[in-house]
C-alpha cells in the first residue's frame, strides 16, 4: 500500500526522541528545568520578552482571555475563518464573540471592516480583538494596534499558524509574529500538525510584565509562592491561592521535545517555502487553480498551502482515493451549530462563506518529499484534464 500523504504532519527525529527519553530519566516529568528553557528559547525565537508554556493552544487562549479580564457582556471581535478555539476562549469567560468578515486576498480579518464596526457603535462597546495569522500569513499587527488604541481595545494574536512568520512595519523593520511589540498577548500551539510538534502544548508570548506574572499564576490553579503576591507567609511550604486558575501546565517531557524541535525551525521554514514555490510554479499556468499568494511585505509561515478551486468536493474525494488527504480550513466558525444557536446564520459573512466554498489545503510539511509533492501536483492537474 502507498504511504498516505496528509495535509500536514509532524517531523520527529532521533534527537527529539533522545531529548524526551533523557527527560523521562531525569528528576522532573512535569514542571522542571525544560519548561523554563523552552520558554526562554521560544521567546528568543519570536522576539518577545516573555513566554509561558501551557497545556495546549486552547488553554493558552483561555488564559489570555482570563488575564485580560474577559467577562459576561464583553464583546470581542475575531475572524470567522479560523479554528473554533480562537472564538471559544471568549465564551469560556462568558463574553460575546463578534465576527467580522475577511479580506478576500489575504483571508485575514479585514481591518477596514473592523474599523467600521468600531465606528458604528458607542465607545466602549467592544473590549478586545483576536486577529489570526491564518495559514501562516502575518497580520499587520502595527495597523491593528493603532486601531485598537483608538478605541481602547486589547489584542490577542492567535499566531498558532505563524511561528517564524513576520511582516515589515511602516518603517521597514521586521516584526515577527507573536513578538509582543503590538499585540498584548500572542498564542501558539504545539499540536502535531503545527510547525513545532510536541503532541500537545502551547505558548503565550508577551512583552507585558504584569500580564506575564498573572499568567504564571493562572497556569497553576491561581497559586503563587511569590512573597510579593502573598498576604501571609507561614514558612517554606507556604503558598496562597489568590484567584481561580487551572492546571494548564506543559510537562517537562514535552518541553524537551519542543526545545529539540525548535532547533530545526529555520531549516523547516526554508523547506515550507520551497514546497510553496514548487506548488506556485506548477499551478501558475492553470488559471482554474488559484493559490493565495502573499504580498511582498510579509514573510508567510506556510502552516497551510491553500488553493481556491472549482469542484472542490470532487477533487477532495478523488485525492483521497489516491491516498492524498487534502483538507478544508476552515468551516466558517459563525456557521457552526453552536454559534448559529447564539444568533449567527449563514449569509452573515459572505466573503468568508465564499472562501469556504472553494478552498482546499494541499499537503504542506517539511518532510514532504519532492516525489510526493510531484504526485500531488500530477493528481490535481490530472483531475482538471
Ligand atoms: C491549533 C489551533 C488552535 C488550538 O491549539 P490546540 O493546541 O490544538 O489547542 C487555536 N487556534 C488556531 C488558529 C489553531 O490552528
PDB file of N, CA, C and O in Angstrom, residues 40-110:
ATOM      1  N   UNK A  40      12.315  30.276  27.378  1.00  0.00           N
ATOM      2  CA  UNK A  40      13.362  31.237  27.031  1.00  0.00           C
ATOM      3  C   UNK A  40      13.736  31.168  25.551  1.00  0.00           C
ATOM      4  O   UNK A  40      13.848  32.187  24.865  1.00  0.00           O
ATOM      5  N   UNK A  41      13.899  29.956  25.077  1.00  0.00           N
ATOM      6  CA  UNK A  41      14.296  29.781  23.672  1.00  0.00           C
ATOM      7  C   UNK A  41      13.173  30.190  22.728  1.00  0.00           C
ATOM      8  O   UNK A  41      13.426  30.746  21.656  1.00  0.00           O
ATOM      9  N   UNK A  42      11.947  29.910  23.132  1.00  0.00           N
ATOM     10  CA  UNK A  42      10.825  30.269  22.260  1.00  0.00           C
ATOM     11  C   UNK A  42      10.674  31.784  22.198  1.00  0.00           C
ATOM     12  O   UNK A  42      10.451  32.355  21.123  1.00  0.00           O
ATOM     13  N   UNK A  43      10.813  32.423  23.356  1.00  0.00           N
ATOM     14  CA  UNK A  43      10.727  33.887  23.396  1.00  0.00           C
ATOM     15  C   UNK A  43      11.807  34.486  22.491  1.00  0.00           C
ATOM     16  O   UNK A  43      11.551  35.432  21.734  1.00  0.00           O
ATOM     17  N   UNK A  44      13.006  33.910  22.537  1.00  0.00           N
ATOM     18  CA  UNK A  44      14.092  34.412  21.686  1.00  0.00           C
ATOM     19  C   UNK A  44      13.753  34.199  20.214  1.00  0.00           C
ATOM     20  O   UNK A  44      14.026  35.056  19.374  1.00  0.00           O
ATOM     21  N   UNK A  45      13.150  33.080  19.918  1.00  0.00           N
ATOM     22  CA  UNK A  45      12.820  32.759  18.517  1.00  0.00           C
ATOM     23  C   UNK A  45      11.821  33.756  17.934  1.00  0.00           C
ATOM     24  O   UNK A  45      11.977  34.214  16.799  1.00  0.00           O
ATOM     25  N   UNK A  46      10.769  34.075  18.691  1.00  0.00           N
ATOM     26  CA  UNK A  46       9.765  35.002  18.140  1.00  0.00           C
ATOM     27  C   UNK A  46      10.081  36.461  18.472  1.00  0.00           C
ATOM     28  O   UNK A  46       9.453  37.364  17.936  1.00  0.00           O
ATOM     29  N   UNK A  47      11.039  36.677  19.384  1.00  0.00           N
ATOM     30  CA  UNK A  47      11.432  38.047  19.693  1.00  0.00           C
ATOM     31  C   UNK A  47      10.588  38.719  20.758  1.00  0.00           C
ATOM     32  O   UNK A  47      10.484  39.946  20.794  1.00  0.00           O
ATOM     33  N   UNK A  48       9.985  37.918  21.641  1.00  0.00           N
ATOM     34  CA  UNK A  48       9.185  38.514  22.727  1.00  0.00           C
ATOM     35  C   UNK A  48      10.009  38.556  24.013  1.00  0.00           C
ATOM     36  O   UNK A  48      11.020  37.861  24.138  1.00  0.00           O
ATOM     37  N   UNK A  49       9.564  39.364  24.968  1.00  0.00           N
ATOM     38  CA  UNK A  49      10.262  39.434  26.252  1.00  0.00           C
ATOM     39  C   UNK A  49      10.006  38.192  27.081  1.00  0.00           C
ATOM     40  O   UNK A  49      10.895  37.623  27.694  1.00  0.00           O
ATOM     41  N   UNK A  50       8.728  37.783  27.128  1.00  0.00           N
ATOM     42  CA  UNK A  50       8.338  36.665  28.000  1.00  0.00           C
ATOM     43  C   UNK A  50       7.602  35.602  27.211  1.00  0.00           C
ATOM     44  O   UNK A  50       6.980  35.900  26.191  1.00  0.00           O
ATOM     45  N   UNK A  51       7.659  34.365  27.743  1.00  0.00           N
ATOM     46  CA  UNK A  51       6.867  33.273  27.180  1.00  0.00           C
ATOM     47  C   UNK A  51       6.405  32.376  28.315  1.00  0.00           C
ATOM     48  O   UNK A  51       7.137  32.176  29.291  1.00  0.00           O
ATOM     49  N   UNK A  52       5.197  31.872  28.213  1.00  0.00           N
ATOM     50  CA  UNK A  52       4.620  30.984  29.230  1.00  0.00           C
ATOM     51  C   UNK A  52       4.132  29.718  28.528  1.00  0.00           C
ATOM     52  O   UNK A  52       3.216  29.774  27.701  1.00  0.00           O
ATOM     53  N   UNK A  53       4.752  28.576  28.849  1.00  0.00           N
ATOM     54  CA  UNK A  53       4.351  27.308  28.245  1.00  0.00           C
ATOM     55  C   UNK A  53       3.092  26.800  28.938  1.00  0.00           C
ATOM     56  O   UNK A  53       2.993  26.835  30.170  1.00  0.00           O
ATOM     57  N   UNK A  54       2.143  26.341  28.158  1.00  0.00           N
ATOM     58  CA  UNK A  54       0.874  25.834  28.709  1.00  0.00           C
ATOM     59  C   UNK A  54       0.476  24.540  28.009  1.00  0.00           C
ATOM     60  O   UNK A  54       1.134  24.105  27.068  1.00  0.00           O
ATOM     61  N   UNK A  55      -0.621  23.943  28.490  1.00  0.00           N
ATOM     62  CA  UNK A  55      -1.009  22.592  28.078  1.00  0.00           C
ATOM     63  C   UNK A  55      -1.279  22.455  26.584  1.00  0.00           C
ATOM     64  O   UNK A  55      -0.998  21.415  25.987  1.00  0.00           O
ATOM     65  N   UNK A  56      -1.852  23.460  25.960  1.00  0.00           N
ATOM     66  CA  UNK A  56      -2.143  23.432  24.518  1.00  0.00           C
ATOM     67  C   UNK A  56      -2.530  24.843  24.078  1.00  0.00           C
ATOM     68  O   UNK A  56      -2.614  25.755  24.908  1.00  0.00           O
ATOM     69  N   UNK A  57      -2.782  25.006  22.802  1.00  0.00           N
ATOM     70  CA  UNK A  57      -3.108  26.332  22.279  1.00  0.00           C
ATOM     71  C   UNK A  57      -4.438  26.861  22.803  1.00  0.00           C
ATOM     72  O   UNK A  57      -4.604  28.067  23.009  1.00  0.00           O
ATOM     73  N   UNK A  58      -5.371  25.955  23.016  1.00  0.00           N
ATOM     74  CA  UNK A  58      -6.689  26.351  23.527  1.00  0.00           C
ATOM     75  C   UNK A  58      -6.575  26.854  24.962  1.00  0.00           C
ATOM     76  O   UNK A  58      -7.191  27.864  25.332  1.00  0.00           O
ATOM     77  N   UNK A  59      -5.785  26.153  25.774  1.00  0.00           N
ATOM     78  CA  UNK A  59      -5.539  26.617  27.139  1.00  0.00           C
ATOM     79  C   UNK A  59      -4.849  27.977  27.118  1.00  0.00           C
ATOM     80  O   UNK A  59      -5.145  28.854  27.944  1.00  0.00           O
ATOM     81  N   UNK A  60      -3.968  28.177  26.150  1.00  0.00           N
ATOM     82  CA  UNK A  60      -3.279  29.471  26.005  1.00  0.00           C
ATOM     83  C   UNK A  60      -4.312  30.573  25.757  1.00  0.00           C
ATOM     84  O   UNK A  60      -4.267  31.637  26.387  1.00  0.00           O
ATOM     85  N   UNK A  61      -5.249  30.314  24.858  1.00  0.00           N
ATOM     86  CA  UNK A  61      -6.297  31.303  24.563  1.00  0.00           C
ATOM     87  C   UNK A  61      -7.160  31.571  25.790  1.00  0.00           C
ATOM     88  O   UNK A  61      -7.498  32.721  26.097  1.00  0.00           O
ATOM     89  N   UNK A  62      -7.531  30.501  26.484  1.00  0.00           N
ATOM     90  CA  UNK A  62      -8.369  30.658  27.679  1.00  0.00           C
ATOM     91  C   UNK A  62      -7.660  31.528  28.727  1.00  0.00           C
ATOM     92  O   UNK A  62      -8.241  32.468  29.273  1.00  0.00           O
ATOM     93  N   UNK A  63      -6.382  31.215  28.975  1.00  0.00           N
ATOM     94  CA  UNK A  63      -5.640  32.001  29.976  1.00  0.00           C
ATOM     95  C   UNK A  63      -5.486  33.455  29.547  1.00  0.00           C
ATOM     96  O   UNK A  63      -5.541  34.366  30.381  1.00  0.00           O
ATOM     97  N   UNK A  64      -5.302  33.680  28.243  1.00  0.00           N
ATOM     98  CA  UNK A  64      -5.190  35.061  27.758  1.00  0.00           C
ATOM     99  C   UNK A  64      -6.489  35.823  28.014  1.00  0.00           C
ATOM    100  O   UNK A  64      -6.472  36.970  28.482  1.00  0.00           O
ATOM    101  N   UNK A  65      -7.608  35.176  27.698  1.00  0.00           N
ATOM    102  CA  UNK A  65      -8.907  35.827  27.917  1.00  0.00           C
ATOM    103  C   UNK A  65      -9.082  36.130  29.405  1.00  0.00           C
ATOM    104  O   UNK A  65      -9.576  37.199  29.782  1.00  0.00           O
ATOM    105  N   UNK A  66      -8.652  35.201  30.268  1.00  0.00           N
ATOM    106  CA  UNK A  66      -8.754  35.432  31.721  1.00  0.00           C
ATOM    107  C   UNK A  66      -7.840  36.576  32.161  1.00  0.00           C
ATOM    108  O   UNK A  66      -8.234  37.432  32.958  1.00  0.00           O
ATOM    109  N   UNK A  67      -6.614  36.554  31.638  1.00  0.00           N
ATOM    110  CA  UNK A  67      -5.640  37.581  32.051  1.00  0.00           C
ATOM    111  C   UNK A  67      -6.099  38.974  31.626  1.00  0.00           C
ATOM    112  O   UNK A  67      -5.743  39.970  32.256  1.00  0.00           O
ATOM    113  N   UNK A  68      -6.900  39.039  30.553  1.00  0.00           N
ATOM    114  CA  UNK A  68      -7.407  40.331  30.084  1.00  0.00           C
ATOM    115  C   UNK A  68      -8.795  40.628  30.657  1.00  0.00           C
ATOM    116  O   UNK A  68      -9.473  41.561  30.223  1.00  0.00           O
ATOM    117  N   UNK A  69      -9.207  39.793  31.616  1.00  0.00           N
ATOM    118  CA  UNK A  69     -10.456  40.008  32.364  1.00  0.00           C
ATOM    119  C   UNK A  69     -11.713  39.986  31.503  1.00  0.00           C
ATOM    120  O   UNK A  69     -12.645  40.762  31.741  1.00  0.00           O
ATOM    121  N   UNK A  70     -11.749  39.123  30.509  1.00  0.00           N
ATOM    122  CA  UNK A  70     -12.982  38.983  29.722  1.00  0.00           C
ATOM    123  C   UNK A  70     -14.092  38.484  30.656  1.00  0.00           C
ATOM    124  O   UNK A  70     -13.882  37.558  31.439  1.00  0.00           O
ATOM    125  N   UNK A  71     -15.238  39.145  30.598  1.00  0.00           N
ATOM    126  CA  UNK A  71     -16.341  38.788  31.489  1.00  0.00           C
ATOM    127  C   UNK A  71     -17.664  38.866  30.733  1.00  0.00           C
ATOM    128  O   UNK A  71     -17.718  39.411  29.627  1.00  0.00           O
ATOM    129  N   UNK A  72     -18.734  38.311  31.326  1.00  0.00           N
ATOM    130  CA  UNK A  72     -20.029  38.350  30.641  1.00  0.00           C
ATOM    131  C   UNK A  72     -20.362  39.779  30.210  1.00  0.00           C
ATOM    132  O   UNK A  72     -20.159  40.731  30.971  1.00  0.00           O
ATOM    133  N   UNK A  73     -20.851  39.897  28.989  1.00  0.00           N
ATOM    134  CA  UNK A  73     -21.185  41.221  28.464  1.00  0.00           C
ATOM    135  C   UNK A  73     -20.096  41.808  27.585  1.00  0.00           C
ATOM    136  O   UNK A  73     -20.367  42.671  26.753  1.00  0.00           O
ATOM    137  N   UNK A  74     -18.856  41.352  27.758  1.00  0.00           N
ATOM    138  CA  UNK A  74     -17.772  41.862  26.916  1.00  0.00           C
ATOM    139  C   UNK A  74     -17.966  41.406  25.473  1.00  0.00           C
ATOM    140  O   UNK A  74     -18.433  40.294  25.226  1.00  0.00           O
ATOM    141  N   UNK A  75     -17.563  42.260  24.555  1.00  0.00           N
ATOM    142  CA  UNK A  75     -17.658  41.923  23.137  1.00  0.00           C
ATOM    143  C   UNK A  75     -16.249  41.880  22.543  1.00  0.00           C
ATOM    144  O   UNK A  75     -15.488  42.849  22.663  1.00  0.00           O
ATOM    145  N   UNK A  76     -15.933  40.766  21.893  1.00  0.00           N
ATOM    146  CA  UNK A  76     -14.600  40.562  21.342  1.00  0.00           C
ATOM    147  C   UNK A  76     -14.720  40.183  19.860  1.00  0.00           C
ATOM    148  O   UNK A  76     -15.497  39.308  19.500  1.00  0.00           O
ATOM    149  N   UNK A  77     -13.924  40.860  19.044  1.00  0.00           N
ATOM    150  CA  UNK A  77     -14.002  40.699  17.586  1.00  0.00           C
ATOM    151  C   UNK A  77     -12.985  39.667  17.108  1.00  0.00           C
ATOM    152  O   UNK A  77     -11.815  39.712  17.496  1.00  0.00           O
ATOM    153  N   UNK A  78     -13.428  38.722  16.266  1.00  0.00           N
ATOM    154  CA  UNK A  78     -12.477  37.814  15.633  1.00  0.00           C
ATOM    155  C   UNK A  78     -12.950  37.440  14.238  1.00  0.00           C
ATOM    156  O   UNK A  78     -14.016  37.849  13.790  1.00  0.00           O
ATOM    157  N   UNK A  79     -12.118  36.648  13.558  1.00  0.00           N
ATOM    158  CA  UNK A  79     -12.383  36.252  12.179  1.00  0.00           C
ATOM    159  C   UNK A  79     -13.234  34.993  12.144  1.00  0.00           C
ATOM    160  O   UNK A  79     -13.047  34.088  12.953  1.00  0.00           O
ATOM    161  N   UNK A  80     -14.131  34.882  11.164  1.00  0.00           N
ATOM    162  CA  UNK A  80     -14.885  33.636  11.011  1.00  0.00           C
ATOM    163  C   UNK A  80     -14.051  32.517  10.392  1.00  0.00           C
ATOM    164  O   UNK A  80     -14.428  31.355  10.464  1.00  0.00           O
ATOM    165  N   UNK A  81     -12.907  32.889   9.760  1.00  0.00           N
ATOM    166  CA  UNK A  81     -12.058  31.844   9.164  1.00  0.00           C
ATOM    167  C   UNK A  81     -10.882  31.583  10.087  1.00  0.00           C
ATOM    168  O   UNK A  81      -9.809  32.183   9.978  1.00  0.00           O
ATOM    169  N   UNK A  82     -11.109  30.675  11.008  1.00  0.00           N
ATOM    170  CA  UNK A  82     -10.092  30.261  11.974  1.00  0.00           C
ATOM    171  C   UNK A  82     -10.585  28.974  12.602  1.00  0.00           C
ATOM    172  O   UNK A  82     -11.703  28.533  12.343  1.00  0.00           O
ATOM    173  N   UNK A  83      -9.729  28.376  13.427  1.00  0.00           N
ATOM    174  CA  UNK A  83     -10.169  27.227  14.201  1.00  0.00           C
ATOM    175  C   UNK A  83     -11.085  27.742  15.317  1.00  0.00           C
ATOM    176  O   UNK A  83     -10.868  28.837  15.851  1.00  0.00           O
ATOM    177  N   UNK A  84     -12.109  26.965  15.646  1.00  0.00           N
ATOM    178  CA  UNK A  84     -13.134  27.413  16.593  1.00  0.00           C
ATOM    179  C   UNK A  84     -12.553  27.934  17.911  1.00  0.00           C
ATOM    180  O   UNK A  84     -13.121  28.839  18.542  1.00  0.00           O
ATOM    181  N   UNK A  85     -11.400  27.390  18.316  1.00  0.00           N
ATOM    182  CA  UNK A  85     -10.823  27.762  19.611  1.00  0.00           C
ATOM    183  C   UNK A  85     -10.545  29.262  19.722  1.00  0.00           C
ATOM    184  O   UNK A  85     -10.645  29.828  20.818  1.00  0.00           O
ATOM    185  N   UNK A  86     -10.218  29.920  18.595  1.00  0.00           N
ATOM    186  CA  UNK A  86      -9.940  31.369  18.636  1.00  0.00           C
ATOM    187  C   UNK A  86     -11.134  32.129  19.189  1.00  0.00           C
ATOM    188  O   UNK A  86     -10.975  33.136  19.874  1.00  0.00           O
ATOM    189  N   UNK A  87     -12.330  31.659  18.858  1.00  0.00           N
ATOM    190  CA  UNK A  87     -13.556  32.304  19.330  1.00  0.00           C
ATOM    191  C   UNK A  87     -13.994  31.747  20.685  1.00  0.00           C
ATOM    192  O   UNK A  87     -14.448  32.489  21.565  1.00  0.00           O
ATOM    193  N   UNK A  88     -13.834  30.443  20.863  1.00  0.00           N
ATOM    194  CA  UNK A  88     -14.348  29.782  22.073  1.00  0.00           C
ATOM    195  C   UNK A  88     -13.801  30.379  23.358  1.00  0.00           C
ATOM    196  O   UNK A  88     -14.485  30.392  24.385  1.00  0.00           O
ATOM    197  N   UNK A  89     -12.554  30.864  23.318  1.00  0.00           N
ATOM    198  CA  UNK A  89     -11.936  31.359  24.554  1.00  0.00           C
ATOM    199  C   UNK A  89     -12.737  32.517  25.146  1.00  0.00           C
ATOM    200  O   UNK A  89     -12.770  32.692  26.366  1.00  0.00           O
ATOM    201  N   UNK A  90     -13.387  33.268  24.278  1.00  0.00           N
ATOM    202  CA  UNK A  90     -14.223  34.376  24.754  1.00  0.00           C
ATOM    203  C   UNK A  90     -15.448  33.812  25.481  1.00  0.00           C
ATOM    204  O   UNK A  90     -15.842  34.293  26.544  1.00  0.00           O
ATOM    205  N   UNK A  91     -15.999  32.747  24.923  1.00  0.00           N
ATOM    206  CA  UNK A  91     -17.172  32.102  25.523  1.00  0.00           C
ATOM    207  C   UNK A  91     -16.833  31.462  26.874  1.00  0.00           C
ATOM    208  O   UNK A  91     -17.662  31.456  27.778  1.00  0.00           O
ATOM    209  N   UNK A  92     -15.618  30.914  27.011  1.00  0.00           N
ATOM    210  CA  UNK A  92     -15.221  30.317  28.299  1.00  0.00           C
ATOM    211  C   UNK A  92     -15.376  31.336  29.427  1.00  0.00           C
ATOM    212  O   UNK A  92     -15.633  30.969  30.569  1.00  0.00           O
ATOM    213  N   UNK A  93     -15.161  32.594  29.093  1.00  0.00           N
ATOM    214  CA  UNK A  93     -15.230  33.645  30.108  1.00  0.00           C
ATOM    215  C   UNK A  93     -16.584  34.358  30.078  1.00  0.00           C
ATOM    216  O   UNK A  93     -16.757  35.387  30.745  1.00  0.00           O
ATOM    217  N   UNK A  94     -17.506  33.830  29.281  1.00  0.00           N
ATOM    218  CA  UNK A  94     -18.856  34.394  29.255  1.00  0.00           C
ATOM    219  C   UNK A  94     -19.023  35.588  28.344  1.00  0.00           C
ATOM    220  O   UNK A  94     -20.092  36.198  28.301  1.00  0.00           O
ATOM    221  N   UNK A  95     -17.966  35.942  27.593  1.00  0.00           N
ATOM    222  CA  UNK A  95     -18.056  37.091  26.695  1.00  0.00           C
ATOM    223  C   UNK A  95     -18.766  36.748  25.402  1.00  0.00           C
ATOM    224  O   UNK A  95     -19.086  35.581  25.133  1.00  0.00           O
ATOM    225  N   UNK A  96     -19.005  37.785  24.605  1.00  0.00           N
ATOM    226  CA  UNK A  96     -19.714  37.606  23.335  1.00  0.00           C
ATOM    227  C   UNK A  96     -18.720  37.694  22.184  1.00  0.00           C
ATOM    228  O   UNK A  96     -17.907  38.617  22.134  1.00  0.00           O
ATOM    229  N   UNK A  97     -18.806  36.721  21.271  1.00  0.00           N
ATOM    230  CA  UNK A  97     -17.928  36.731  20.093  1.00  0.00           C
ATOM    231  C   UNK A  97     -18.609  37.525  18.982  1.00  0.00           C
ATOM    232  O   UNK A  97     -19.760  37.261  18.645  1.00  0.00           O
ATOM    233  N   UNK A  98     -17.888  38.505  18.448  1.00  0.00           N
ATOM    234  CA  UNK A  98     -18.409  39.287  17.332  1.00  0.00           C
ATOM    235  C   UNK A  98     -17.522  39.004  16.129  1.00  0.00           C
ATOM    236  O   UNK A  98     -16.347  39.361  16.126  1.00  0.00           O
ATOM    237  N   UNK A  99     -18.078  38.312  15.148  1.00  0.00           N
ATOM    238  CA  UNK A  99     -17.282  38.017  13.956  1.00  0.00           C
ATOM    239  C   UNK A  99     -17.302  39.216  13.015  1.00  0.00           C
ATOM    240  O   UNK A  99     -18.229  40.033  13.039  1.00  0.00           O
ATOM    241  N   UNK A 100     -16.247  39.315  12.210  1.00  0.00           N
ATOM    242  CA  UNK A 100     -16.171  40.380  11.218  1.00  0.00           C
ATOM    243  C   UNK A 100     -15.546  39.740   9.985  1.00  0.00           C
ATOM    244  O   UNK A 100     -14.665  38.882  10.101  1.00  0.00           O
ATOM    245  N   UNK A 101     -15.982  40.135   8.812  1.00  0.00           N
ATOM    246  CA  UNK A 101     -15.627  39.400   7.595  1.00  0.00           C
ATOM    247  C   UNK A 101     -14.143  39.552   7.226  1.00  0.00           C
ATOM    248  O   UNK A 101     -13.449  40.444   7.713  1.00  0.00           O
ATOM    249  N   UNK A 102     -13.714  38.673   6.332  1.00  0.00           N
ATOM    250  CA  UNK A 102     -12.298  38.598   5.941  1.00  0.00           C
ATOM    251  C   UNK A 102     -11.989  39.505   4.745  1.00  0.00           C
ATOM    252  O   UNK A 102     -12.894  39.964   4.058  1.00  0.00           O
ATOM    253  N   UNK A 103     -10.705  39.695   4.522  1.00  0.00           N
ATOM    254  CA  UNK A 103     -10.206  40.299   3.298  1.00  0.00           C
ATOM    255  C   UNK A 103      -9.993  39.141   2.321  1.00  0.00           C
ATOM    256  O   UNK A 103      -9.347  38.150   2.662  1.00  0.00           O
ATOM    257  N   UNK A 104     -10.532  39.264   1.128  1.00  0.00           N
ATOM    258  CA  UNK A 104     -10.520  38.136   0.191  1.00  0.00           C
ATOM    259  C   UNK A 104      -9.131  37.717  -0.261  1.00  0.00           C
ATOM    260  O   UNK A 104      -8.896  36.556  -0.561  1.00  0.00           O
ATOM    261  N   UNK A 105      -8.212  38.678  -0.347  1.00  0.00           N
ATOM    262  CA  UNK A 105      -6.885  38.371  -0.874  1.00  0.00           C
ATOM    263  C   UNK A 105      -6.017  37.666   0.166  1.00  0.00           C
ATOM    264  O   UNK A 105      -5.261  36.757  -0.163  1.00  0.00           O
ATOM    265  N   UNK A 106      -6.132  38.080   1.425  1.00  0.00           N
ATOM    266  CA  UNK A 106      -5.249  37.539   2.457  1.00  0.00           C
ATOM    267  C   UNK A 106      -5.943  36.481   3.317  1.00  0.00           C
ATOM    268  O   UNK A 106      -5.275  35.728   4.034  1.00  0.00           O
ATOM    269  N   UNK A 107      -7.255  36.426   3.278  1.00  0.00           N
ATOM    270  CA  UNK A 107      -8.088  35.563   4.129  1.00  0.00           C
ATOM    271  C   UNK A 107      -7.948  35.953   5.611  1.00  0.00           C
ATOM    272  O   UNK A 107      -8.246  35.157   6.502  1.00  0.00           O
ATOM    273  N   UNK A 108      -7.452  37.139   5.874  1.00  0.00           N
ATOM    274  CA  UNK A 108      -7.320  37.607   7.261  1.00  0.00           C
ATOM    275  C   UNK A 108      -8.485  38.536   7.595  1.00  0.00           C
ATOM    276  O   UNK A 108      -9.150  39.054   6.690  1.00  0.00           O
ATOM    277  N   UNK A 109      -8.691  38.737   8.879  1.00  0.00           N
ATOM    278  CA  UNK A 109      -9.665  39.718   9.349  1.00  0.00           C
ATOM    279  C   UNK A 109      -9.421  41.032   8.588  1.00  0.00           C
ATOM    280  O   UNK A 109      -8.299  41.530   8.549  1.00  0.00           O
ATOM    281  N   UNK A 110     -10.476  41.597   7.996  1.00  0.00           N
ATOM    282  CA  UNK A 110     -10.343  42.833   7.217  1.00  0.00           C
ATOM    283  C   UNK A 110     -10.391  44.031   8.167  1.00  0.00           C
ATOM    284  O   UNK A 110     -11.416  44.317   8.779  1.00  0.00           O
TER     285      UNK A 110
END
